[in-house]
PDB file of C-alpha atoms in Angstrom:
ATOM      1  CA  UNK A   1      10.968 -64.711 -20.015  1.00  0.00           C
ATOM      2  CA  UNK A   2      12.995 -61.513 -20.787  1.00  0.00           C
ATOM      3  CA  UNK A   3      15.800 -60.560 -18.532  1.00  0.00           C
ATOM      4  CA  UNK A   4      16.003 -57.122 -19.745  1.00  0.00           C
ATOM      5  CA  UNK A   5      15.122 -54.530 -17.161  1.00  0.00           C
ATOM      6  CA  UNK A   6      14.379 -50.751 -17.595  1.00  0.00           C
ATOM      7  CA  UNK A   7      11.915 -48.439 -19.534  1.00  0.00           C
ATOM      8  CA  UNK A   8      11.549 -48.089 -23.013  1.00  0.00           C
ATOM      9  CA  UNK A   9      11.734 -44.736 -24.746  1.00  0.00           C
ATOM     10  CA  UNK A  10       8.121 -44.584 -25.164  1.00  0.00           C
ATOM     11  CA  UNK A  11       7.444 -45.152 -21.430  1.00  0.00           C
ATOM     12  CA  UNK A  12       9.977 -42.285 -20.582  1.00  0.00           C
ATOM     13  CA  UNK A  13       8.400 -39.846 -23.079  1.00  0.00           C
ATOM     14  CA  UNK A  14       4.772 -40.754 -21.829  1.00  0.00           C
ATOM     15  CA  UNK A  15       5.820 -40.273 -18.127  1.00  0.00           C
ATOM     16  CA  UNK A  16       7.396 -36.893 -18.860  1.00  0.00           C
ATOM     17  CA  UNK A  17       4.286 -35.849 -20.783  1.00  0.00           C
ATOM     18  CA  UNK A  18       2.043 -36.833 -17.848  1.00  0.00           C
ATOM     19  CA  UNK A  19       4.468 -34.893 -15.480  1.00  0.00           C
ATOM     20  CA  UNK A  20       4.523 -31.676 -17.694  1.00  0.00           C
ATOM     21  CA  UNK A  21       0.677 -31.748 -17.773  1.00  0.00           C
ATOM     22  CA  UNK A  22       0.365 -31.400 -13.908  1.00  0.00           C
ATOM     23  CA  UNK A  23       3.685 -29.571 -13.009  1.00  0.00           C
ATOM     24  CA  UNK A  24       3.005 -26.460 -15.274  1.00  0.00           C
ATOM     25  CA  UNK A  25      -0.352 -25.452 -13.632  1.00  0.00           C
ATOM     26  CA  UNK A  26       1.300 -26.193 -10.498  1.00  0.00           C
ATOM     27  CA  UNK A  27       4.143 -24.027 -10.929  1.00  0.00           C
ATOM     28  CA  UNK A  28       1.920 -21.120 -12.235  1.00  0.00           C
ATOM     29  CA  UNK A  29      -0.082 -21.588  -9.000  1.00  0.00           C
ATOM     30  CA  UNK A  30       2.792 -21.245  -6.952  1.00  0.00           C
ATOM     31  CA  UNK A  31       4.075 -18.010  -8.789  1.00  0.00           C
ATOM     32  CA  UNK A  32       0.646 -16.336  -8.814  1.00  0.00           C
ATOM     33  CA  UNK A  33       0.271 -17.047  -5.085  1.00  0.00           C
ATOM     34  CA  UNK A  34       3.568 -15.545  -4.409  1.00  0.00           C
ATOM     35  CA  UNK A  35       2.578 -12.465  -6.421  1.00  0.00           C
ATOM     36  CA  UNK A  36      -0.674 -12.199  -4.463  1.00  0.00           C
ATOM     37  CA  UNK A  37       1.079 -12.186  -1.157  1.00  0.00           C
ATOM     38  CA  UNK A  38       3.589  -9.602  -2.052  1.00  0.00           C
ATOM     39  CA  UNK A  39       0.782  -7.269  -3.395  1.00  0.00           C
ATOM     40  CA  UNK A  40      -1.296  -7.837  -0.112  1.00  0.00           C
ATOM     41  CA  UNK A  41       1.866  -7.050   2.065  1.00  0.00           C
ATOM     42  CA  UNK A  42       2.476  -3.782   0.126  1.00  0.00           C
ATOM     43  CA  UNK A  43      -1.107  -2.768   0.510  1.00  0.00           C
ATOM     44  CA  UNK A  44      -1.013  -3.507   4.100  1.00  0.00           C
ATOM     45  CA  UNK A  45       2.132  -1.381   4.582  1.00  0.00           C
ATOM     46  CA  UNK A  46       0.343   1.468   2.590  1.00  0.00           C
ATOM     47  CA  UNK A  47      -2.755   1.303   4.756  1.00  0.00           C
ATOM     48  CA  UNK A  48      -0.810   1.411   7.906  1.00  0.00           C
ATOM     49  CA  UNK A  49       1.474   4.174   6.838  1.00  0.00           C
ATOM     50  CA  UNK A  50      -1.726   6.405   5.823  1.00  0.00           C
ATOM     51  CA  UNK A  51      -3.488   5.379   8.998  1.00  0.00           C
ATOM     52  CA  UNK A  52      -0.674   6.236  11.428  1.00  0.00           C
ATOM     53  CA  UNK A  53      -0.426   9.734   9.750  1.00  0.00           C
ATOM     54  CA  UNK A  54      -4.282  10.539   9.771  1.00  0.00           C
ATOM     55  CA  UNK A  55      -4.455   9.157  13.372  1.00  0.00           C
ATOM     56  CA  UNK A  56      -1.368  11.568  14.585  1.00  0.00           C
ATOM     57  CA  UNK A  57      -3.089  14.518  12.681  1.00  0.00           C
ATOM     58  CA  UNK A  58      -6.395  13.909  14.476  1.00  0.00           C
ATOM     59  CA  UNK A  59      -4.584  14.145  17.988  1.00  0.00           C
ATOM     60  CA  UNK A  60      -3.028  17.696  17.180  1.00  0.00           C
ATOM     61  CA  UNK A  61      -4.613  20.783  18.402  1.00  0.00           C
ATOM     62  CA  UNK A  62      -7.315  21.921  16.093  1.00  0.00           C
ATOM     63  CA  UNK A  63      -5.611  25.532  15.966  1.00  0.00           C
ATOM     64  CA  UNK A  64      -2.594  24.082  14.388  1.00  0.00           C
ATOM     65  CA  UNK A  65      -4.516  22.666  11.316  1.00  0.00           C
ATOM     66  CA  UNK A  66      -4.519  24.434   8.209  1.00  0.00           C
ATOM     67  CA  UNK A  67      -4.487  24.199   4.289  1.00  0.00           C
ATOM     68  CA  UNK A  68      -1.477  22.356   2.885  1.00  0.00           C
ATOM     69  CA  UNK A  69      -0.814  21.658  -0.679  1.00  0.00           C
ATOM     70  CA  UNK A  70       0.114  17.965  -1.722  1.00  0.00           C
ATOM     71  CA  UNK A  71       3.546  17.578  -0.137  1.00  0.00           C
ATOM     72  CA  UNK A  72       5.770  14.557   0.584  1.00  0.00           C
ATOM     73  CA  UNK A  73       6.084  13.847   4.111  1.00  0.00           C
ATOM     74  CA  UNK A  74       9.887  14.514   3.898  1.00  0.00           C
ATOM     75  CA  UNK A  75       9.036  18.031   3.143  1.00  0.00           C
ATOM     76  CA  UNK A  76       6.254  19.081   5.229  1.00  0.00           C
ATOM     77  CA  UNK A  77       6.353  21.725   7.797  1.00  0.00           C
ATOM     78  CA  UNK A  78       7.850  20.825  11.212  1.00  0.00           C
ATOM     79  CA  UNK A  79       4.237  20.510  12.872  1.00  0.00           C
ATOM     80  CA  UNK A  80       3.181  17.791  10.398  1.00  0.00           C
ATOM     81  CA  UNK A  81       6.462  15.960   9.820  1.00  0.00           C
ATOM     82  CA  UNK A  82       6.440  12.287  10.825  1.00  0.00           C
ATOM     83  CA  UNK A  83       9.264  13.012  13.290  1.00  0.00           C
ATOM     84  CA  UNK A  84       7.291  15.575  15.151  1.00  0.00           C
ATOM     85  CA  UNK A  85       4.180  13.550  15.012  1.00  0.00           C
ATOM     86  CA  UNK A  86       6.166  10.519  16.254  1.00  0.00           C
ATOM     87  CA  UNK A  87       5.075   8.222  13.486  1.00  0.00           C
ATOM     88  CA  UNK A  88       7.370   5.739  11.519  1.00  0.00           C
ATOM     89  CA  UNK A  89       9.136   6.951   8.275  1.00  0.00           C
ATOM     90  CA  UNK A  90       8.004   5.375   4.998  1.00  0.00           C
ATOM     91  CA  UNK A  91      10.017   2.397   4.255  1.00  0.00           C
ATOM     92  CA  UNK A  92      12.389   2.629   1.131  1.00  0.00           C
ATOM     93  CA  UNK A  93      10.058   1.704  -1.693  1.00  0.00           C
ATOM     94  CA  UNK A  94       7.148   3.754  -0.278  1.00  0.00           C
ATOM     95  CA  UNK A  95       6.725   7.355  -0.280  1.00  0.00           C
ATOM     96  CA  UNK A  96       3.756   9.267   1.601  1.00  0.00           C
ATOM     97  CA  UNK A  97       2.152  12.541   0.518  1.00  0.00           C
ATOM     98  CA  UNK A  98       0.057  14.821   2.715  1.00  0.00           C
ATOM     99  CA  UNK A  99      -2.571  17.189   1.516  1.00  0.00           C
ATOM    100  CA  UNK A 100      -5.112  19.163   3.853  1.00  0.00           C
ATOM    101  CA  UNK A 101      -7.905  21.075   2.271  1.00  0.00           C
ATOM    102  CA  UNK A 102     -10.568  23.241   3.675  1.00  0.00           C
ATOM    103  CA  UNK A 103     -13.967  22.342   2.969  1.00  0.00           C
ATOM    104  CA  UNK A 104     -16.956  24.534   2.697  1.00  0.00           C
ATOM    105  CA  UNK A 105     -19.424  24.186   5.663  1.00  0.00           C
ATOM    106  CA  UNK A 106     -22.846  25.997   6.079  1.00  0.00           C
ATOM    107  CA  UNK A 107     -22.540  29.257   7.681  1.00  0.00           C
ATOM    108  CA  UNK A 108     -22.443  29.332  11.545  1.00  0.00           C
ATOM    109  CA  UNK A 109     -20.405  26.088  11.607  1.00  0.00           C
ATOM    110  CA  UNK A 110     -16.683  25.956  12.354  1.00  0.00           C
ATOM    111  CA  UNK A 111     -14.164  25.333   9.610  1.00  0.00           C
ATOM    112  CA  UNK A 112     -13.816  21.695   8.438  1.00  0.00           C
ATOM    113  CA  UNK A 113     -10.678  20.096   6.906  1.00  0.00           C
ATOM    114  CA  UNK A 114     -10.280  17.324   4.501  1.00  0.00           C
ATOM    115  CA  UNK A 115      -7.086  15.535   5.278  1.00  0.00           C
ATOM    116  CA  UNK A 116      -5.732  13.363   2.354  1.00  0.00           C
ATOM    117  CA  UNK A 117      -2.879  10.883   2.764  1.00  0.00           C
ATOM    118  CA  UNK A 118      -1.532   9.221  -0.538  1.00  0.00           C
ATOM    119  CA  UNK A 119       0.954   6.430  -0.346  1.00  0.00           C
ATOM    120  CA  UNK A 120       2.747   5.357  -3.417  1.00  0.00           C
ATOM    121  CA  UNK A 121       5.140   2.390  -3.896  1.00  0.00           C
ATOM    122  CA  UNK A 122       7.209   0.757  -6.510  1.00  0.00           C
ATOM    123  CA  UNK A 123       5.840  -2.710  -7.064  1.00  0.00           C
ATOM    124  CA  UNK A 124       9.270  -4.051  -8.057  1.00  0.00           C
ATOM    125  CA  UNK A 125       9.464  -6.484 -10.864  1.00  0.00           C
ATOM    126  CA  UNK A 126       6.491  -5.505 -13.134  1.00  0.00           C
ATOM    127  CA  UNK A 127       7.593  -1.922 -13.074  1.00  0.00           C
ATOM    128  CA  UNK A 128       4.213  -0.693 -12.079  1.00  0.00           C
ATOM    129  CA  UNK A 129       3.262   1.605  -9.178  1.00  0.00           C
ATOM    130  CA  UNK A 130       1.062   0.934  -6.448  1.00  0.00           C
ATOM    131  CA  UNK A 131      -1.255   3.652  -4.888  1.00  0.00           C
ATOM    132  CA  UNK A 132      -3.223   3.895  -1.680  1.00  0.00           C
ATOM    133  CA  UNK A 133      -5.325   6.951  -0.885  1.00  0.00           C
ATOM    134  CA  UNK A 134      -7.000   7.304   2.552  1.00  0.00           C
ATOM    135  CA  UNK A 135      -9.022  10.521   3.449  1.00  0.00           C
ATOM    136  CA  UNK A 136     -10.771  11.910   6.720  1.00  0.00           C
ATOM    137  CA  UNK A 137     -12.730  14.923   7.404  1.00  0.00           C
ATOM    138  CA  UNK A 138     -12.079  16.707  10.581  1.00  0.00           C
ATOM    139  CA  UNK A 139     -13.782  19.882  12.040  1.00  0.00           C
ATOM    140  CA  UNK A 140     -11.623  22.586  13.441  1.00  0.00           C
ATOM    141  CA  UNK A 141     -13.725  22.254  16.602  1.00  0.00           C
ATOM    142  CA  UNK A 142     -16.328  19.562  17.595  1.00  0.00           C
ATOM    143  CA  UNK A 143     -19.632  20.162  15.857  1.00  0.00           C
TER     144      UNK A 143
END
């Protein structure tokens, strides 16, 4: 009967190999899950930023609507500014751009406008940009 206790080198190497076989994929799963969580959070922020803007624009008097070239929300005229519309400013990594186009309508109908809100953001570590665009059509008076 042997009185030596402990593990041999082969047993230690074999145990580490088995551990690495399971730990590697598990670590990858945690990393990719975190990336997905961050991406979903950013997309949710972008959707909320654009939805707030469009909702506030729809509440404006129709007579104040007009054509607006693509403009960052920090540089738009006072009628369309986030402060005037009482909507939150864009967070640090996000920029919001507003564009209003007049769209052709059949003769006899009132003007209609296509409102486009584009939200861009820096995705951080992967050096890519995220983009979300929300559009809505609004008649200058009810059809």
